[in-house]
Coordinates of N, CA and C in Angstrom, one line a residue:
L1 N 95.4 109.8 97.8 CA 95.6 109.5 99.2 C 94.7 110.4 100.0
K2 N 94.1 109.8 101.0 CA 93.3 110.6 101.9 C 94.1 111.4 102.9
S3 N 93.7 112.6 103.2 CA 94.4 113.4 104.1 C 93.6 113.7 105.3
R4 N 94.2 114.1 106.4 CA 93.5 114.6 107.6 C 92.8 115.9 107.2
P5 N 91.5 116.0 107.6 CA 90.8 117.3 107.2 C 91.5 118.5 107.8
H6 N 91.4 119.6 107.0 CA 92.0 120.8 107.5 C 91.0 121.6 108.3
C7 N 91.4 122.7 108.8 CA 90.6 123.6 109.6 C 90.3 124.9 108.9
P8 N 89.3 125.0 108.1 CA 89.1 126.2 107.3 C 88.6 127.4 108.2
K9 N 88.7 128.6 107.6 CA 88.3 129.8 108.3 C 86.8 129.7 108.8
S10 N 86.0 128.9 107.9 CA 84.6 128.8 108.3 C 84.4 128.2 109.6
L11 N 85.3 127.3 110.0 CA 85.2 126.6 111.3 C 85.3 127.7 112.5
F12 N 86.1 128.7 112.3 CA 86.2 129.8 113.3 C 84.8 130.4 113.5
F13 N 84.1 130.7 112.5 CA 82.8 131.4 112.6 C 81.7 130.4 113.1
A14 N 81.9 129.1 112.7 CA 81.0 128.1 113.2 C 81.1 127.9 114.7
I15 N 82.3 127.9 115.2 CA 82.5 127.8 116.6 C 81.9 129.0 117.4
V16 N 82.1 130.2 116.8 CA 81.5 131.4 117.5 C 80.0 131.3 117.5
A17 N 79.4 130.8 116.3 CA 77.9 130.8 116.2 C 77.3 129.8 117.2
L18 N 78.1 128.7 117.5 CA 77.6 127.7 118.4 C 77.8 128.1 119.8
G19 N 78.4 129.2 120.1 CA 78.6 129.7 121.4 C 79.7 129.0 122.2
T20 N 80.6 128.4 121.4 CA 81.8 127.7 122.1 C 82.7 128.7 122.8
P21 N 83.1 128.4 124.0 CA 84.0 129.4 124.7 C 85.2 129.8 123.9
I22 N 85.6 131.0 124.0 CA 86.8 131.6 123.3 C 88.0 130.8 123.6
W23 N 88.2 130.3 124.8 CA 89.4 129.6 125.2 C 89.5 128.3 124.4
A24 N 88.4 127.6 124.1 CA 88.4 126.4 123.3 C 88.7 126.7 121.9
M25 N 88.2 127.8 121.3 CA 88.5 128.2 120.0 C 90.0 128.5 119.8
V26 N 90.6 129.2 120.8 CA 92.0 129.5 120.7 C 92.8 128.3 120.8
A27 N 92.4 127.3 121.6 CA 93.2 126.0 121.8 C 93.2 125.3 120.5
V28 N 92.1 125.3 119.7 CA 92.0 124.6 118.4 C 93.0 125.3 117.4
L29 N 93.0 126.6 117.4 CA 93.8 127.3 116.5 C 95.3 127.2 116.8
R30 N 95.6 127.1 118.1 CA 97.0 126.9 118.5 C 97.5 125.5 118.1
L31 N 96.6 124.5 118.3 CA 97.0 123.2 117.9 C 97.3 123.1 116.4
K32 N 96.5 123.8 115.6 CA 96.7 123.8 114.2 C 98.0 124.5 113.9
A33 N 98.3 125.6 114.5 CA 99.6 126.3 114.3 C 100.8 125.5 114.7
K34 N 100.6 124.7 115.8 CA 101.7 123.9 116.3 C 102.0 122.8 115.3
H35 N 101.0 122.2 114.7 CA 101.2 121.1 113.8 C 101.9 121.6 112.5
R36 N 101.5 122.8 112.1 CA 102.1 123.4 110.9 C 103.6 123.6 111.1
A37 N 104.0 124.0 112.4 CA 105.3 124.4 112.7 C 106.2 123.2 113.0
T38 N 105.7 122.0 113.2 CA 106.4 120.8 113.6 C 106.7 119.9 112.4
A39 N 108.0 119.5 112.2 CA 108.3 118.5 111.2 C 107.9 117.1 111.6
T40 N 107.6 116.3 110.6 CA 107.2 114.9 110.9 C 108.5 114.1 110.7
L41 N 108.7 113.2 111.7 CA 109.9 112.3 111.6 C 109.4 111.0 110.8
V42 N 110.1 110.7 109.7 CA 109.8 109.5 109.0 C 111.0 108.6 109.0
H43 N 110.9 107.4 109.5 CA 112.0 106.4 109.6 C 111.8 105.5 108.4
V44 N 112.7 105.7 107.4 CA 112.6 105.1 106.1 C 113.4 103.8 106.1
I45 N 112.8 102.7 105.7 CA 113.4 101.4 105.6 C 113.2 100.8 104.2
R46 N 114.3 100.4 103.6 CA 114.2 99.6 102.4 C 114.0 98.1 102.7
H47 N 113.2 97.5 102.0 CA 112.8 96.1 102.2 C 114.1 95.2 102.4
G48 N 113.9 94.0 103.0 CA 115.0 93.1 103.1 C 115.4 92.4 101.8
E49 N 116.6 91.7 101.8 CA 117.0 91.1 100.6 C 116.0 90.1 100.0
S50 N 115.7 90.2 98.7 CA 114.7 89.4 98.0 C 115.3 88.6 96.9
Q51 N 114.5 87.7 96.4 CA 115.0 86.7 95.4 C 115.7 87.4 94.2
H52 N 115.1 88.5 93.8 CA 115.6 89.2 92.6 C 116.9 90.0 92.9
N53 N 117.2 90.2 94.2 CA 118.4 90.9 94.6 C 119.6 89.9 94.5
V54 N 119.3 88.6 94.5 CA 120.3 87.5 94.4 C 120.4 87.0 93.0
D55 N 119.3 86.9 92.3 CA 119.3 86.3 91.0 C 118.3 87.2 90.1
E56 N 118.8 87.8 89.1 CA 118.1 88.8 88.3 C 116.9 88.1 87.5
K57 N 117.0 86.8 87.4 CA 115.9 86.2 86.6 C 114.5 86.4 87.4
F58 N 114.6 86.6 88.7 CA 113.4 86.8 89.4 C 112.7 88.1 89.2
L59 N 113.4 89.0 88.5 CA 112.8 90.3 88.1 C 111.6 90.1 87.2
A60 N 111.7 89.0 86.4 CA 110.6 88.7 85.5 C 109.5 87.9 86.1
K61 N 109.5 87.7 87.4 CA 108.4 87.0 88.1 C 107.7 87.9 89.0
F62 N 106.4 87.6 89.2 CA 105.6 88.4 90.1 C 105.8 87.9 91.5
N63 N 105.6 88.8 92.5 CA 105.6 88.4 93.9 C 106.9 87.7 94.4
T64 N 108.0 88.3 94.2 CA 109.3 87.7 94.7 C 109.3 87.8 96.2
H65 N 109.8 86.8 96.8 CA 109.8 86.7 98.3 C 111.2 87.2 98.9
L66 N 111.2 87.4 100.2 CA 112.4 87.7 100.9 C 113.2 86.4 100.9
T67 N 114.5 86.5 100.8 CA 115.4 85.3 101.0 C 115.5 85.1 102.5
R68 N 116.2 84.0 102.9 CA 116.3 83.7 104.3 C 117.1 84.8 105.0
R69 N 118.1 85.3 104.2 CA 118.9 86.5 104.8 C 118.0 87.7 104.9
G70 N 117.1 87.9 103.9 CA 116.2 89.1 104.0 C 115.3 89.0 105.2
Q71 N 114.9 87.7 105.5 CA 114.0 87.6 106.7 C 114.8 87.9 108.0
R72 N 116.1 87.5 108.0 CA 116.9 87.8 109.2 C 117.1 89.3 109.3
Q73 N 117.3 89.9 108.2 CA 117.5 91.4 108.2 C 116.3 92.1 108.8
A74 N 115.1 91.7 108.3 CA 113.9 92.3 108.8 C 113.7 92.1 110.3
R75 N 114.0 90.9 110.8 CA 113.9 90.6 112.2 C 114.9 91.4 113.1
S76 N 116.1 91.7 112.4 CA 117.1 92.4 113.2 C 116.7 93.8 113.5
L77 N 115.7 94.3 112.8 CA 115.2 95.7 113.0 C 114.3 95.9 114.2
R78 N 113.8 94.8 114.7 CA 112.8 94.8 115.7 C 113.1 95.7 116.9
G79 N 114.3 95.5 117.5 CA 114.6 96.3 118.7 C 115.0 97.7 118.3
V80 N 115.6 97.9 117.2 CA 116.0 99.2 116.7 C 114.8 100.1 116.5
V81 N 113.8 99.6 115.8 CA 112.6 100.4 115.5 C 111.8 100.7 116.7
R82 N 111.7 99.7 117.6 CA 110.9 99.9 118.8 C 111.4 101.1 119.6
K83 N 112.8 101.2 119.7 CA 113.4 102.4 120.4 C 113.0 103.7 119.9
L84 N 112.7 103.7 118.6 CA 112.3 105.0 117.9 C 110.8 105.4 118.3
K85 N 110.1 104.5 118.9 CA 108.7 104.7 119.3 C 107.8 105.3 118.2
P86 N 107.8 104.7 117.0 CA 106.9 105.2 116.0 C 105.4 105.0 116.4
E87 N 104.6 105.8 115.8 CA 103.1 105.7 116.2 C 102.4 104.9 115.1
V88 N 102.9 104.8 113.9 CA 102.2 104.1 112.9 C 103.3 103.6 111.9
V89 N 103.0 102.5 111.2 CA 103.8 102.0 110.1 C 103.1 102.1 108.8
V90 N 103.8 102.6 107.8 CA 103.3 102.6 106.4 C 104.1 101.7 105.5
T91 N 103.5 100.9 104.7 CA 104.2 100.0 103.9 C 103.7 100.0 102.4
S92 N 104.5 99.7 101.5 CA 104.2 99.4 100.1 C 103.3 98.2 100.0
A93 N 102.6 98.1 98.9 CA 101.7 96.9 98.7 C 102.4 95.8 97.9
V94 N 103.8 96.0 97.7 CA 104.6 95.0 97.0 C 105.0 93.9 98.1
L95 N 104.9 92.6 97.6 CA 105.1 91.5 98.6 C 106.3 91.6 99.5
R96 N 107.5 91.9 98.9 CA 108.7 91.9 99.7 C 108.6 93.0 100.8
A97 N 108.0 94.1 100.6 CA 107.8 95.1 101.6 C 106.9 94.7 102.7
L98 N 105.8 94.1 102.3 CA 104.8 93.5 103.2 C 105.4 92.5 104.1
Q99 N 106.3 91.6 103.5 CA 106.9 90.6 104.3 C 107.9 91.2 105.3
T100 N 108.7 92.2 104.8 CA 109.6 92.9 105.7 C 108.9 93.5 106.9
T101 N 107.8 94.2 106.6 CA 107.0 94.9 107.6 C 106.5 93.8 108.7
R102 N 106.0 92.7 108.2 CA 105.4 91.7 109.1 C 106.5 91.1 110.0
R103 N 107.7 90.9 109.4 CA 108.8 90.3 110.2 C 109.5 91.2 111.2
M104 N 109.2 92.5 111.0 CA 109.7 93.5 111.9 C 109.0 93.4 113.3
G105 N 107.8 92.9 113.2 CA 107.0 92.6 114.4 C 106.5 93.8 115.2
M106 N 106.2 94.9 114.5 CA 105.7 96.1 115.2 C 104.3 95.9 115.6
K107 N 104.0 96.2 116.9 CA 102.7 96.2 117.4 C 102.0 97.5 117.3
K108 N 102.1 98.1 116.1 CA 101.5 99.4 115.8 C 100.5 99.3 114.6
P109 N 99.6 100.3 114.5 CA 98.8 100.3 113.3 C 99.6 100.3 112.1
T110 N 99.3 99.4 111.1 CA 100.1 99.3 109.9 C 99.2 99.6 108.7
V111 N 99.5 100.6 107.9 CA 98.7 101.1 106.8 C 99.4 100.7 105.5
V112 N 98.7 100.1 104.6 CA 99.2 99.8 103.2 C 98.9 101.0 102.3
V113 N 99.9 101.6 101.7 CA 99.7 102.8 100.9 C 100.2 102.4 99.5
P114 N 99.3 102.3 98.5 CA 99.8 102.0 97.1 C 100.8 102.9 96.5
E115 N 100.8 104.2 96.9 CA 101.7 105.1 96.4 C 103.2 104.8 96.7
A116 N 103.4 104.0 97.7 CA 104.8 103.7 98.2 C 105.4 102.5 97.4
R117 N 104.8 102.0 96.4 CA 105.4 100.9 95.7 C 106.6 101.3 94.9
E118 N 107.3 100.3 94.3 CA 108.5 100.5 93.5 C 108.1 101.0 92.1
R119 N 109.1 101.5 91.4 CA 108.8 101.9 90.0 C 108.3 100.8 89.2
G120 N 107.2 101.0 88.5 CA 106.6 100.0 87.6 C 107.4 99.7 86.4
G121 N 107.4 98.4 86.0 CA 108.1 97.9 84.9 C 108.4 96.5 84.9
W122 N 109.3 96.0 85.9 CA 109.5 94.6 86.1 C 108.3 94.0 86.8
P123 N 107.9 92.8 86.4 CA 106.9 92.1 87.1 C 107.1 92.0 88.6
A124 N 108.4 91.9 89.1 CA 108.7 91.8 90.5 C 108.3 93.1 91.2
N125 N 108.1 94.2 90.5 CA 107.8 95.4 91.2 C 106.3 95.7 91.3
A126 N 105.5 94.8 90.8 CA 104.1 95.0 90.8 C 103.5 94.7 92.2
P127 N 102.5 95.5 92.7 CA 101.9 95.2 94.0 C 101.1 93.9 93.9
I128 N 100.8 93.3 95.1 CA 100.0 92.1 95.1 C 98.5 92.5 95.0
N129 N 97.7 91.5 94.7 CA 96.3 91.8 94.6 C 95.8 92.0 96.0
P130 N 95.2 93.1 96.3 CA 94.7 93.4 97.7 C 93.7 92.5 98.2
R131 N 92.8 91.9 97.3 CA 91.8 90.9 97.7 C 92.5 89.7 98.3
R132 N 93.6 89.3 97.6 CA 94.3 88.1 98.1 C 95.0 88.5 99.4
A133 N 95.5 89.7 99.5 CA 96.3 90.1 100.7 C 95.4 90.1 102.0
T134 N 94.2 90.7 101.9 CA 93.4 90.9 103.0 C 92.9 89.6 103.6
S135 N 93.0 88.5 102.8 CA 92.5 87.2 103.3 C 93.7 86.3 103.7
G136 N 94.9 86.8 103.6 CA 96.1 86.0 104.0 C 96.9 86.6 105.1
D137 N 98.2 86.5 105.0 CA 99.1 86.9 106.1 C 99.0 88.3 106.5
F138 N 98.5 89.2 105.6 CA 98.5 90.6 105.9 C 97.1 91.2 106.1
G139 N 96.2 90.3 106.5 CA 94.8 90.7 106.8 C 94.7 91.6 107.9
G140 N 95.7 91.6 108.8 CA 95.6 92.5 110.0 C 96.1 93.9 109.7
F141 N 96.6 94.2 108.5 CA 97.0 95.5 108.1 C 95.8 96.3 107.7
D142 N 96.0 97.6 107.7 CA 94.9 98.5 107.2 C 95.0 98.7 105.7
W143 N 94.0 98.2 105.0 CA 94.0 98.3 103.5 C 92.9 99.3 103.1
S144 N 92.5 100.2 104.0 CA 91.4 101.1 103.7 C 91.7 102.1 102.6
L145 N 93.0 102.4 102.4 CA 93.4 103.3 101.3 C 93.4 102.6 99.9
V146 N 93.3 101.3 99.9 CA 93.2 100.6 98.6 C 91.7 100.7 98.2
T147 N 91.3 101.8 97.7 CA 90.0 102.0 97.2 C 89.8 101.4 95.8
R148 N 88.6 101.6 95.3 CA 88.3 101.2 93.9 C 89.3 101.8 92.9
H149 N 89.6 103.1 93.1 CA 90.6 103.8 92.3 C 92.0 103.1 92.4
D150 N 92.3 102.8 93.6 CA 93.7 102.1 93.8 C 93.7 100.7 93.3
L151 N 92.5 100.0 93.2 CA 92.5 98.7 92.6 C 92.8 98.8 91.1
T152 N 92.3 99.9 90.5 CA 92.6 100.2 89.1 C 94.1 100.5 88.9
T153 N 94.7 101.2 89.9 CA 96.1 101.5 89.9 C 96.9 100.2 90.0
V154 N 96.5 99.3 90.8 CA 97.2 98.0 91.0 C 97.1 97.2 89.7
R155 N 95.9 97.2 89.1 CA 95.8 96.4 87.8 C 96.7 97.1 86.7
T156 N 96.7 98.4 86.7 CA 97.5 99.1 85.7 C 99.0 98.8 85.9
A157 N 99.5 98.8 87.2 CA 100.9 98.4 87.4 C 101.2 97.0 87.0
Q158 N 100.2 96.1 87.3 CA 100.4 94.7 86.9 C 100.4 94.6 85.3
K159 N 99.6 95.3 84.7 CA 99.6 95.3 83.2 C 100.9 95.8 82.6
M160 N 101.4 96.9 83.2 CA 102.7 97.5 82.8 C 103.8 96.4 82.9
A161 N 103.7 95.7 84.1 CA 104.7 94.7 84.3 C 104.6 93.5 83.3
D162 N 103.4 93.2 82.9 CA 103.1 92.1 81.9 C 103.8 92.5 80.6
D163 N 103.7 93.8 80.3 CA 104.2 94.3 79.0 C 105.6 94.9 79.1
Y164 N 106.2 94.8 80.3 CA 107.5 95.3 80.5 C 107.6 96.8 80.1
K165 N 106.5 97.5 80.5 CA 106.4 98.9 80.2 C 106.8 99.7 81.4
W166 N 107.9 100.6 81.3 CA 108.4 101.3 82.4 C 107.5 102.5 82.8
E167 N 107.3 102.7 84.1 CA 106.5 103.8 84.6 C 107.3 105.1 84.3
P168 N 106.6 106.1 83.8 CA 107.2 107.4 83.4 C 107.8 108.1 84.7
K169 N 108.8 108.8 84.5 CA 109.4 109.6 85.6 C 108.4 110.5 86.2
S170 N 107.6 111.1 85.4 CA 106.6 112.1 85.9 C 105.6 111.4 86.9
S171 N 105.3 110.1 86.6 CA 104.4 109.4 87.5 C 105.0 109.1 88.8
I172 N 106.3 108.8 88.8 CA 107.0 108.5 90.1 C 107.1 109.8 90.9
K173 N 107.4 110.9 90.2 CA 107.5 112.2 91.0 C 106.1 112.5 91.6
N174 N 105.1 112.2 90.8 CA 103.7 112.5 91.3 C 103.4 111.7 92.6
R175 N 103.7 110.4 92.5 CA 103.5 109.5 93.7 C 104.3 110.0 94.9
A176 N 105.6 110.4 94.6 CA 106.4 110.9 95.7 C 105.8 112.1 96.4
R177 N 105.3 113.0 95.5 CA 104.7 114.3 96.1 C 103.5 113.9 96.9
K178 N 102.6 113.0 96.4 CA 101.4 112.7 97.1 C 101.7 112.0 98.5
L179 N 102.7 111.1 98.4 CA 103.1 110.4 99.7 C 103.7 111.4 100.7
T180 N 104.5 112.4 100.3 CA 105.0 113.4 101.2 C 103.9 114.2 101.8
Q181 N 102.9 114.6 101.0 CA 101.7 115.3 101.5 C 100.9 114.4 102.5
Y182 N 100.8 113.1 102.2 CA 100.1 112.2 103.1 C 100.8 112.2 104.5
F183 N 102.1 112.1 104.5 CA 102.8 112.0 105.8 C 102.6 113.3 106.5
E184 N 102.7 114.5 105.9 CA 102.6 115.7 106.6 C 101.2 116.0 107.0
N185 N 100.2 115.4 106.4 CA 98.8 115.6 106.8 C 98.4 114.6 107.9
R186 N 99.2 113.6 108.2 CA 98.8 112.6 109.2 C 99.1 113.3 110.6
P187 N 98.3 112.9 111.6 CA 98.5 113.5 113.0 C 99.7 113.0 113.7
E188 N 100.3 111.9 113.3 CA 101.4 111.3 114.1 C 102.7 112.1 113.8
N189 N 103.6 112.2 114.8 CA 104.9 112.8 114.7 C 106.0 111.9 114.3
S190 N 105.8 110.6 114.5 CA 106.9 109.6 114.2 C 106.3 108.4 113.4
I191 N 106.8 108.2 112.2 CA 106.2 107.3 111.2 C 107.3 106.4 110.7
V192 N 107.0 105.1 110.5 CA 107.9 104.2 109.8 C 107.4 103.9 108.4
L193 N 108.3 104.0 107.4 CA 107.9 103.7 106.0 C 108.8 102.6 105.5
V194 N 108.1 101.5 105.0 CA 108.9 100.4 104.4 C 108.6 100.5 102.9
S195 N 109.6 100.7 102.1 CA 109.4 100.9 100.7 C 110.6 100.3 99.9
H196 N 110.9 101.0 98.7 CA 111.9 100.4 97.7 C 112.9 101.4 97.3
G197 N 114.1 100.8 96.9 CA 115.2 101.6 96.6 C 115.1 102.7 95.6
E198 N 114.6 102.4 94.4 CA 114.5 103.4 93.4 C 113.5 104.5 93.7
F199 N 112.3 104.1 94.2 CA 111.3 105.0 94.6 C 111.7 105.9 95.7
L200 N 112.4 105.3 96.7 CA 112.9 106.1 97.8 C 113.9 107.2 97.4
M201 N 114.7 107.0 96.4 CA 115.6 108.0 95.9 C 114.8 109.2 95.5
E202 N 113.7 109.0 94.8 CA 112.8 110.1 94.3 C 112.1 110.7 95.4
L203 N 111.6 109.9 96.4 CA 110.9 110.5 97.5 C 111.7 111.4 98.4
T204 N 112.9 110.9 98.7 CA 113.8 111.7 99.7 C 114.8 112.6 99.0
G205 N 115.1 112.3 97.8 CA 116.2 113.1 97.1 C 117.6 112.6 97.6
D206 N 117.6 111.4 98.2 CA 118.9 110.9 98.8 C 119.4 109.8 97.9
T207 N 120.5 109.2 98.3 CA 121.1 108.1 97.6 C 120.4 106.8 97.8
Y208 N 120.8 105.8 96.9 CA 120.2 104.5 97.0 C 120.6 103.8 98.3
M209 N 119.6 103.1 98.9 CA 119.7 102.4 100.2 C 120.0 100.9 100.0
G210 N 120.7 100.4 101.0 CA 120.9 99.0 101.1 C 119.7 98.3 101.7
N211 N 119.6 96.9 101.5 CA 118.5 96.2 102.1 C 118.4 96.3 103.6
C212 N 117.3 96.7 104.1 CA 117.0 96.9 105.5 C 117.9 98.0 106.1
E213 N 118.4 98.9 105.3 CA 119.0 100.1 105.8 C 117.9 101.0 106.3
M214 N 118.2 101.8 107.4 CA 117.2 102.7 107.9 C 117.7 104.1 108.0
R215 N 117.0 105.0 107.5 CA 117.3 106.4 107.5 C 116.2 107.2 108.1
T216 N 116.5 108.1 109.0 CA 115.4 109.0 109.6 C 115.5 110.4 109.0
Y217 N 114.3 110.9 108.6 CA 114.3 112.2 108.0 C 113.3 113.1 108.7
R218 N 113.5 114.4 108.7 CA 112.5 115.4 109.1 C 111.9 115.9 107.9
V219 N 110.6 115.8 107.8 CA 109.8 116.2 106.6 C 108.9 117.4 107.0
K220 N 109.2 118.5 106.3 CA 108.4 119.7 106.5 C 108.3 120.5 105.2
Q221 N 107.1 120.9 104.9 CA 106.8 121.7 103.7 C 107.4 121.0 102.4
G222 N 107.3 119.7 102.4 CA 107.7 119.0 101.2 C 109.2 118.7 101.1
I223 N 110.0 119.1 102.1 CA 111.4 118.9 102.1 C 111.8 117.8 103.1
W224 N 112.7 116.9 102.6 CA 113.2 115.8 103.4 C 114.6 116.1 103.8
R225 N 114.9 116.1 105.1 CA 116.2 116.3 105.6 C 116.7 115.1 106.4
R226 N 117.8 114.5 106.0 CA 118.2 113.3 106.7 C 118.8 113.7 108.1
V227 N 118.4 112.9 109.1 CA 118.8 113.1 110.5 C 119.9 112.1 110.9
R228 N 119.6 110.8 110.5 CA 120.5 109.8 110.9 C 120.4 108.6 109.9
C229 N 121.4 107.7 109.9 CA 121.4 106.6 109.0 C 122.0 105.4 109.8
Q230 N 121.4 104.2 109.6 CA 121.9 103.0 110.2 C 121.8 101.8 109.2
K231 N 123.0 101.3 108.9 CA 123.1 100.2 108.0 C 122.7 98.9 108.6
C232 N 122.2 98.0 107.8 CA 121.8 96.7 108.4 C 123.0 95.8 108.7
P233 N 123.2 95.3 109.9 CA 124.4 94.5 110.2 C 124.3 93.1 109.7
V234 N 123.2 92.6 109.1 CA 123.0 91.2 108.7 C 123.4 91.1 107.2

C-alpha cells in the first residue's frame, strides 16, 4: 500500500539551504508532530446482508450480491455516516462491499484497497476483476492502488478460491498490519472503511460484526480502540 511521504531529517537541511524562513520550517515540523500525536478516527462498517449470508450454497459462487435487505441496510446508513463527516471512504474490492459502499451514497472520494478484502478461501470472498470494475458501476471509485502487483494478488485470491485453499493466518495478519499503517499514514482525520466480518476481527482485535453494523475506532500507533458502536436497525 502506498503511504503519505514522510518528512526526513534531510528536509530540514534542504529547507535551510534554500533559504526558507525559519518560521516556515518550524510550521512544517509542528504539523508533523501534531499528526503523530493525533489518532485517526476510522468508522468501520461490515457489508450489508449478501446472498451467502442467507444461503450457504452461494459461498461456492463468485461475486455474491447484496440481498434486497442488504441494499436497504446500506441505504439506511446514509444519514448516519454523513453526520460523522468522513473525509474519505475506503472499501474492499469484493463485490458485496463495493455494492454497500455505492448504496451508502457518500459524496466523498472512495478508494478501493485490495488489502481490505475478506479472508481468502471461499469463491464468494474473492475480489472482483478490477478491469471489469473500472468499466462498470464502480468506475467512479479510485482504483489507483490496484497496481500490477495488486492484480497479481487478485488473481492469486481467485485461484485460491477456485482450489478452496484457505488464506494462511499469517497473511491475514500481514494485510491487517499494512491496512492499519495505511490509515495512519493518510492525511485525513476521519475515514470510513467498508469491509468484512472475519478480516475486521483481525484488523481491530474486536468481536464479529453484524451486517451494516458500524463501529468507530481511534487508531494510533497500530492500536485500535473502540469509541462507539451502532447496530443496523434494518
